[in-house]
Amino acid sequence: MSTVYLSMSADIIHGGHINIINKAAELGELTVGVLTDEAVASYKRFPLLNYDERVKIIENISGVAHVIPQDTLSYKKNLETLKPDFLVHGDNWKEGSQRTIRAEAIEVLASYGGVLKEFPYSGNAEYQRLEDEARDRLSIPDVRRSRLKKLLGMKTTVSAIEAHSGLTGLIAENTKVEKDGEIRQFDAMWVSSLCDSTAKGKPDIELVDMTSRIRTIEDIMEVTTKPIIFDGDTGGLIEHFVYNIRTLERIGVSCCIIEDKTGLKKNSLFGTEVVQTQDTIEHFCEKISAGKAALKTSDFMLVARCESLILEQGMEDALNRCFAYVKAGADGIMIHSRKKDPAEIFEFCEKFREKDSKTPIVVVPTSFNEVTEEEFAKRNINIVIYANQLTRSAFPAMVETAETILTNHRAKEADDKCMSFKEIIRLIPEQ
Ligand code: SPV
Ligand code: MG
């Protein structure tokens, strides 16, 4: 009997799925590869049902002989393992982002004489409506808030990019690239104090107040669904922090990171070039415990950020502080460094992990930017934040355009650097 392979996410099952399963089963003994939660989240949206629940559904559809996980969008691994006589797919993957995944599958099939059977894709208006509804649900505060913890359970390393407006939120939400048989996108967004302040032409010294920071979050939330990590600076007075953390939780933020500094906070990238005061362990632990006690859900994460390496206080101090912060209730720790060489970050992580294998570690590789997410994952680092690159790339482009217009007393010469007029009016999709 021939063997057949078919893969699906199986998050919303409709008649089209049953039809293609029936057609595949007619060709031989059918194995269905169910996309893992991580694979679904990487290319589509966060799955409504988890992997085990989706497997249960597929196992019970007649014609399905075996169910196995498919952990990337790429078919390579499962095709090479199973070497099925037939691979079955709808013909909708000939175009768009799945085109290269199809080409790769054809190459693997050719290597052992397997055959691709494509059936006409049956578009389904009701399915599209359910998909749209599922996406809309992801922006509801309760649903959005819980997703960072869920992502941490699914992936070794979660990536977040800075957003400080509706437009940068849309970039963080929608930017996708196809690479090595997978569709890549950012998992979450970072509402940076540096970029939020810079966008308002203000210094990063806790001058932009919480009302304004929350306004920024709401602009972002209005047009996105991804989880939000909020840069809470020092958290301010404990008496104020306990109110602010609850506001963040209520509106659907997933995580607040506060740093162990007091007094007039300056940006960490200044290091010891400016006067910056580190908080005492006791006082910062008190802030962490008070913040945790104020929360209403277990979804929300309070992460403690340690500035010992920035302030050149040494590795011992950084480790002692982070262990104390976890003991005080922190749901994660962020270790920061402004050195180009990642050695001190790696040494910290190794020593921290010797005693604590679970608490999520967050890094912001602005200086040590040669390290890839794969290398961070190998070292059990859980969240990688690209904290300021959108702001830093937009600013020089805008200055250059302004200078070009001034130089020429007209806009023609600047036009090549600009998005077309037609594109800009279509940039924001209508509801
Ligand atoms: C921010 O993005 O505001 C941060 C990270 O706090 S850093 O600028 O590196 O201090
Ligand atoms: Mg900051």
PDB file of C-alpha atoms and ligand atoms in Angstrom, residues 190 192-194 204 231 233 259 265 267 305, ligand 2:
ATOM      1  CA  TRP A 190       8.856  46.523  23.473  1.00  0.00           C
ATOM      2  CA  SER A 192      10.961  51.508  25.130  1.00  0.00           C
ATOM      3  CA  SER A 193      11.342  54.522  27.410  1.00  0.00           C
ATOM      4  CA  LEU A 194      14.167  55.739  25.165  1.00  0.00           C
ATOM      5  CA  ASP A 204      15.024  59.463  28.537  1.00  0.00           C
ATOM      6  CA  ASP A 231       9.824  49.491  29.819  1.00  0.00           C
ATOM      7  CA  ASP A 233      12.073  52.611  33.962  1.00  0.00           C
ATOM      8  CA  GLU A 259      15.380  48.650  36.671  1.00  0.00           C
ATOM      9  CA  LYS A 265      17.337  57.905  35.875  1.00  0.00           C
ATOM     10  CA  ASN A 267      19.654  55.865  29.871  1.00  0.00           C
ATOM     11  CA  ARG A 305      16.345  44.585  35.457  1.00  0.00           C
TER      12      ARG A 305
HETATM   13 MG    MG B   2      14.477  52.506  29.018  1.00  0.00          MG
END
